Short mmCIF file of C-alpha atoms in Angstrom, two decimals:
data_model
loop_
_atom_site.label_atom_id
_atom_site.label_comp_id
_atom_site.label_asym_id
_atom_site.label_seq_id
_atom_site.Cartn_x
_atom_site.Cartn_y
_atom_site.Cartn_z
CA UNK Y 77 -11.21 197.61 176.09
CA UNK Y 78 -12.68 200.02 174.04
CA UNK Y 79 -15.09 199.08 171.41
CA UNK Y 80 -15.06 201.22 168.00
CA UNK Y 81 -17.70 200.65 165.30
CA UNK Y 82 -19.12 202.35 162.46
CA UNK Y 83 -21.86 205.08 163.45
CA UNK Y 84 -24.43 202.92 161.67
CA UNK Y 85 -23.67 199.80 163.97
CA UNK Y 86 -26.47 200.44 166.39
CA UNK Y 87 -29.14 200.88 164.00
CA UNK Y 88 -28.88 197.26 162.52
CA UNK Y 89 -32.12 195.11 163.27
CA UNK Y 90 -32.73 191.84 161.57
CA UNK Y 91 -35.62 191.80 159.37
CA UNK Y 92 -36.42 188.23 159.91
CA UNK Y 93 -39.18 186.82 157.53
CA UNK Y 94 -39.01 190.13 155.27
CA UNK Y 95 -35.24 189.29 154.01
CA UNK Y 96 -34.42 188.40 150.65
CA UNK Y 97 -31.84 186.25 151.80
CA UNK Y 98 -32.06 184.52 154.93
CA UNK Y 99 -28.93 183.95 156.88
CA UNK Y 100 -30.63 180.70 158.38
CA UNK Y 101 -30.30 179.10 154.69
CA UNK Y 102 -27.21 178.16 152.87
CA UNK Y 103 -24.85 178.37 155.68
CA UNK Y 104 -23.21 175.91 158.23
CA UNK Y 105 -24.57 176.78 161.68
CA UNK Y 106 -22.03 175.96 164.44
CA UNK Y 107 -23.16 175.78 168.10
CA UNK Y 108 -21.02 176.96 170.66
CA UNK Y 109 -20.45 174.36 173.65
CA UNK Y 110 -22.18 176.28 176.17
CA UNK Y 111 -25.10 176.50 174.15
CA UNK Y 112 -25.12 173.11 172.98
CA UNK Y 113 -24.83 171.74 176.44
CA UNK Y 114 -27.96 173.76 177.25
CA UNK Y 115 -30.06 172.05 174.20
CA UNK Y 116 -28.90 168.76 175.10
CA UNK Y 117 -30.70 169.29 178.37
CA UNK Y 118 -33.80 170.83 177.26
CA UNK Y 119 -36.77 168.34 177.97
CA UNK Y 120 -40.37 168.09 176.10
CA UNK Y 121 -40.77 167.88 172.23
CA UNK Y 122 -38.52 170.71 171.60
CA UNK Y 123 -35.72 169.53 173.17
CA UNK Y 124 -36.24 165.99 171.30
CA UNK Y 125 -36.47 168.00 168.31
CA UNK Y 126 -33.34 169.94 169.02
CA UNK Y 127 -31.20 166.72 169.85
CA UNK Y 128 -32.77 165.19 166.80
CA UNK Y 129 -31.07 167.99 164.75
CA UNK Y 130 -27.76 168.45 166.36
CA UNK Y 131 -24.34 166.73 164.88
CA UNK Y 132 -20.92 166.74 166.43
CA UNK Y 133 -19.78 164.23 163.62
CA UNK Y 134 -16.83 166.63 163.32
CA UNK Y 135 -16.16 167.49 166.63
CA UNK Y 136 -18.04 170.77 166.60
CA UNK Y 137 -21.37 170.79 167.21
CA UNK Y 138 -23.60 172.20 164.56
CA UNK Y 139 -27.20 171.90 163.33
CA UNK Y 140 -27.88 169.48 160.36
CA UNK Y 141 -29.41 171.58 157.57
CA UNK Y 142 -32.61 170.41 155.88
CA UNK Y 143 -32.35 169.16 151.99
CA UNK Y 144 -32.87 172.78 151.07
CA UNK Y 145 -29.87 173.76 152.89
CA UNK Y 146 -31.93 175.74 155.69
CA UNK Y 147 -31.61 175.55 159.20
CA UNK Y 148 -34.42 172.81 160.34
CA UNK Y 149 -35.57 175.35 162.46
CA UNK Y 150 -36.50 177.82 159.94
CA UNK Y 151 -40.09 177.87 159.04
CA UNK Y 152 -41.85 178.24 155.63
CA UNK Y 153 -42.77 181.89 156.71
CA UNK Y 154 -39.25 182.86 157.34
CA UNK Y 155 -39.42 182.75 161.22
CA UNK Y 156 -37.34 180.79 163.70
CA UNK Y 157 -39.18 178.02 165.54
CA UNK Y 158 -36.70 178.43 168.25
CA UNK Y 159 -37.57 182.20 168.82
CA UNK Y 160 -41.40 181.71 168.35
CA UNK Y 161 -41.14 178.67 170.90
CA UNK Y 162 -38.56 179.85 173.67
CA UNK Y 163 -37.62 183.64 172.78
CA UNK Y 164 -34.24 184.51 171.40
CA UNK Y 165 -32.43 183.71 174.79
CA UNK Y 166 -32.56 180.34 173.25
CA UNK Y 167 -30.51 181.07 170.35
CA UNK Y 168 -26.51 180.17 169.95
CA UNK Y 169 -24.01 182.66 169.78
CA UNK Y 170 -23.66 182.66 166.22
CA UNK Y 171 -27.39 182.93 165.61
CA UNK Y 172 -27.37 186.00 168.27
CA UNK Y 173 -24.64 188.05 166.78
CA UNK Y 174 -24.62 187.50 162.92
CA UNK Y 175 -24.03 189.34 161.11
CA UNK Y 176 -22.37 191.32 163.71
CA UNK Y 177 -18.42 190.66 164.01
CA UNK Y 178 -15.83 191.69 166.62
CA UNK Y 179 -12.02 191.17 166.59
CA UNK Y 180 -9.15 192.75 168.64
CA UNK Y 181 -6.16 195.10 167.25
CA UNK Y 182 -3.87 197.23 169.02
CA UNK Y 183 -6.20 197.36 172.37
CA UNK Y 184 -9.48 198.11 170.62
CA UNK Y 185 -12.47 195.72 169.79
CA UNK Y 186 -13.40 196.46 166.36
CA UNK Y 187 -16.85 195.86 165.89
CA UNK Y 188 -19.33 195.75 162.52
CA UNK Y 189 -21.79 194.03 160.52
CA UNK Y 190 -20.92 191.82 157.99
CA UNK Y 191 -22.25 192.62 154.28
CA UNK Y 192 -23.66 189.46 153.47
CA UNK Y 193 -26.81 190.84 155.03
CA UNK Y 194 -29.08 193.31 152.81
CA UNK Y 195 -29.94 195.10 155.98
CA UNK Y 196 -26.11 195.73 156.45
CA UNK Y 197 -25.51 196.70 152.74
CA UNK Y 198 -28.40 199.07 153.32
CA UNK Y 199 -26.80 200.69 156.06
CA UNK Y 200 -23.50 200.86 154.23
CA UNK Y 201 -24.94 202.68 151.44
CA UNK Y 202 -26.30 205.77 153.45
CA UNK Y 203 -24.98 209.23 152.34
CA UNK Y 204 -22.24 210.92 153.92
CA UNK Y 205 -18.68 209.64 154.77
CA UNK Y 206 -17.95 206.88 156.78
CA UNK Y 207 -17.93 207.57 160.40
CA UNK Y 208 -17.21 205.42 163.50
CA UNK Y 209 -17.58 205.93 167.29
CA UNK Y 210 -16.00 204.67 170.32
CA UNK Y 211 -18.34 203.06 173.15
CA UNK Y 212 -18.95 205.77 175.77
CA UNK Y 213 -17.65 208.49 173.66
CA UNK Y 214 -20.25 211.17 171.73
CA UNK Y 215 -17.97 212.45 169.19
CA UNK Y 216 -17.78 210.52 165.93
CA UNK Y 217 -14.44 209.90 163.97
CA UNK Y 218 -13.45 209.68 160.65
CA UNK Y 219 -11.71 206.56 158.99
CA UNK Y 220 -8.39 208.72 159.25
CA UNK Y 221 -8.81 209.34 162.83
CA UNK Y 222 -9.80 205.56 163.42
CA UNK Y 223 -6.43 204.54 161.51
CA UNK Y 224 -4.45 207.02 163.98
CA UNK Y 225 -6.05 205.80 166.83
CA UNK Y 226 -5.15 202.55 166.02
CA UNK Y 227 -1.58 203.42 165.55
CA UNK Y 228 -1.91 202.43 161.69
CA UNK Y 229 0.23 204.92 159.41
CA UNK Y 230 -1.55 205.08 155.96
CA UNK Y 231 -1.18 207.85 153.54
CA UNK Y 232 -4.61 209.73 152.42
CA UNK Y 233 -4.34 208.49 148.94
CA UNK Y 234 -4.25 204.74 149.91
CA UNK Y 235 -7.57 205.30 151.98
CA UNK Y 236 -9.40 206.26 149.08
CA UNK Y 237 -10.81 204.47 145.98
CA UNK Y 238 -9.67 205.42 142.78
CA UNK Y 239 -11.85 204.01 139.90
CA UNK Y 240 -10.57 204.59 136.37
CA UNK Y 241 -10.06 200.83 135.38
CA UNK Y 242 -9.56 199.77 132.09
CA UNK Y 243 -11.33 197.04 130.32
CA UNK Y 244 -7.97 194.99 130.69
CA UNK Y 245 -8.09 195.93 134.52
CA UNK Y 246 -11.69 194.79 134.95
CA UNK Y 247 -10.86 191.06 133.07
CA UNK Y 248 -7.75 190.76 135.29
CA UNK Y 249 -10.03 191.49 138.27
CA UNK Y 250 -12.70 189.01 137.10
CA UNK Y 251 -10.30 186.30 136.32
CA UNK Y 252 -8.74 186.66 139.96
CA UNK Y 253 -12.33 186.57 141.38
CA UNK Y 254 -13.05 183.56 139.28
CA UNK Y 255 -10.23 181.55 140.79
CA UNK Y 256 -11.56 181.91 144.34
CA UNK Y 257 -13.32 178.98 146.01
CA UNK Y 258 -16.95 179.31 144.92
CA UNK Y 259 -19.64 179.37 147.42
CA UNK Y 260 -22.23 177.73 144.89
CA UNK Y 261 -22.61 177.39 141.22
CA UNK Y 262 -24.15 180.34 140.68
CA UNK Y 263 -20.83 182.16 141.21
CA UNK Y 264 -19.22 180.55 138.54
CA UNK Y 265 -21.96 181.40 136.36
CA UNK Y 266 -22.18 184.86 137.16
CA UNK Y 267 -18.03 185.22 136.58
CA UNK Y 268 -18.35 183.94 133.25
CA UNK Y 269 -21.37 185.87 132.41
CA UNK Y 270 -19.53 189.38 133.67
CA UNK Y 271 -16.27 188.23 131.80
CA UNK Y 272 -18.18 187.77 128.51
CA UNK Y 273 -19.79 191.33 128.68
CA UNK Y 274 -16.44 193.11 129.68
CA UNK Y 275 -15.03 191.62 126.77
CA UNK Y 276 -18.00 192.78 124.48
CA UNK Y 277 -18.44 196.10 126.15
CA UNK Y 278 -15.19 198.08 126.25
CA UNK Y 279 -16.85 201.50 127.48
CA UNK Y 280 -18.72 199.94 130.34
CA UNK Y 281 -16.54 200.96 132.97
CA UNK Y 282 -16.31 204.69 131.79
CA UNK Y 283 -20.13 204.95 131.23
CA UNK Y 284 -20.71 203.72 134.97
CA UNK Y 285 -18.11 205.82 136.31
CA UNK Y 286 -19.84 208.77 135.08
CA UNK Y 287 -22.69 207.83 137.20
CA UNK Y 288 -21.36 206.22 140.09
CA UNK Y 289 -21.83 207.17 143.49
CA UNK Y 290 -18.42 208.68 144.41
CA UNK Y 291 -18.99 208.83 148.08
CA UNK Y 292 -20.64 205.52 148.63
CA UNK Y 293 -17.70 204.01 146.93
CA UNK Y 294 -15.24 205.57 149.39
CA UNK Y 295 -17.46 204.27 152.25
CA UNK Y 296 -17.24 200.42 150.59
CA UNK Y 297 -13.70 201.08 150.21
CA UNK Y 298 -12.79 202.18 153.55
CA UNK Y 299 -15.59 199.77 155.36
CA UNK Y 300 -13.78 196.69 153.70
CA UNK Y 301 -10.63 197.83 154.67
CA UNK Y 302 -11.58 198.47 158.42
CA UNK Y 303 -13.28 194.69 158.34
CA UNK Y 304 -9.89 193.55 158.05
CA UNK Y 305 -7.59 195.60 159.83
CA UNK Y 306 -6.75 192.73 162.22
CA UNK Y 307 -5.02 191.09 159.12
CA UNK Y 308 -2.27 193.77 159.91
CA UNK Y 309 -0.88 191.48 162.60
CA UNK Y 310 -0.08 188.68 160.13
CA UNK Y 311 0.19 190.79 156.67
CA UNK Y 312 1.66 193.90 155.40
CA UNK Y 313 -0.02 197.13 154.67
CA UNK Y 314 0.53 196.66 151.06
CA UNK Y 315 -1.12 192.90 151.28
CA UNK Y 316 -4.50 194.61 152.72
CA UNK Y 317 -4.41 197.53 150.15
CA UNK Y 318 -4.66 194.95 147.43
CA UNK Y 319 -7.20 192.84 149.33
CA UNK Y 320 -9.20 196.03 149.64
CA UNK Y 321 -8.58 197.48 146.04
CA UNK Y 322 -9.56 194.04 144.15
CA UNK Y 323 -12.71 193.72 146.40
CA UNK Y 324 -14.25 197.10 145.69
CA UNK Y 325 -12.97 197.07 142.14
CA UNK Y 326 -15.01 193.52 142.00
CA UNK Y 327 -18.02 195.32 143.32
CA UNK Y 328 -17.54 198.32 141.01
CA UNK Y 329 -17.50 195.94 138.08
CA UNK Y 330 -20.56 193.73 139.09
CA UNK Y 331 -22.52 197.08 139.84
CA UNK Y 332 -21.58 198.55 136.45
CA UNK Y 333 -22.92 195.19 134.71
CA UNK Y 334 -25.71 194.39 136.56
CA UNK Y 335 -27.18 197.84 137.98
CA UNK Y 336 -27.32 196.52 141.22
CA UNK Y 337 -24.92 197.96 143.75
CA UNK Y 338 -26.43 196.67 146.87
CA UNK Y 339 -26.56 192.75 145.72
CA UNK Y 340 -23.15 193.40 144.22
CA UNK Y 341 -21.81 194.19 147.66
CA UNK Y 342 -23.86 191.26 149.27
CA UNK Y 343 -22.60 188.47 146.90
CA UNK Y 344 -19.04 189.75 147.12
CA UNK Y 345 -19.30 189.44 151.12
CA UNK Y 346 -20.85 185.74 150.76
CA UNK Y 347 -17.99 184.72 148.48
CA UNK Y 348 -15.05 186.56 149.96
CA UNK Y 349 -15.76 188.18 153.25
CA UNK Y 350 -17.12 185.23 154.81
CA UNK Y 351 -14.75 182.69 153.41
CA UNK Y 352 -11.31 182.55 155.30
CA UNK Y 353 -9.59 180.91 152.50
CA UNK Y 354 -10.82 183.36 149.84
CA UNK Y 355 -9.53 186.37 152.18
CA UNK Y 356 -6.24 184.81 152.37
CA UNK Y 357 -5.64 184.18 149.08
CA UNK Y 358 -6.60 187.84 147.82
CA UNK Y 359 -4.09 188.94 150.82
CA UNK Y 360 -1.61 187.08 149.37
CA UNK Y 361 -2.03 188.32 145.72
#
């Protein structure tokens, strides 16, 4: 099976303790069965510590999080005690792969990096049009060419982000996002603040559209769609387009209000991309 991935995919490298938003904190960390069995057999003090922090109460092995919501092996310096003690090969699958993702669609494996990671956001926000590679081939392909390769019939205008949101459009998008299952209290607080700002500043989207990085938003739009192409097995093309439109429009609105596009993307990803229930909700709009 051939693997497709964005051209920046292999440039990803975890920045570990330099990360401002550690993926080792605030997330449930499931452990695959093979790794869990290995952990249960490790001897010495490391094995004892592993077993003391593994739970299987729900039928799935996972690390019990500390009171601050962090993995019990995340040190104060931001480094992983497991890696420092036994090397990266000791990690479970999710810790090894995150934020990389792999899905299969029409006989191709689609790979990429999730946008809850600030490094992933930085790679996506590079200049130039979004391009993809196929493992073992030297030439890059455009998003249109990838769609054709996958047998997806999509018009050019459907592959493009069109801003032009009105104040009422922005309010509607924010209301929709406010109805998603919140990842934390701050999500609710942010949505409330954005709604108030949008009501009080009717021209804020017009102002941002004049300075927005147009090509960057095409990359964002197409990459959000790429991440969910597999959903075409269960949803219609119109469903996927609505999901992509609402997601990109939210990022556009949040960036217009805060002036922080990378963080707008990252927070959207935490709330939507990594929550199957919220993805499904937007696909069913």
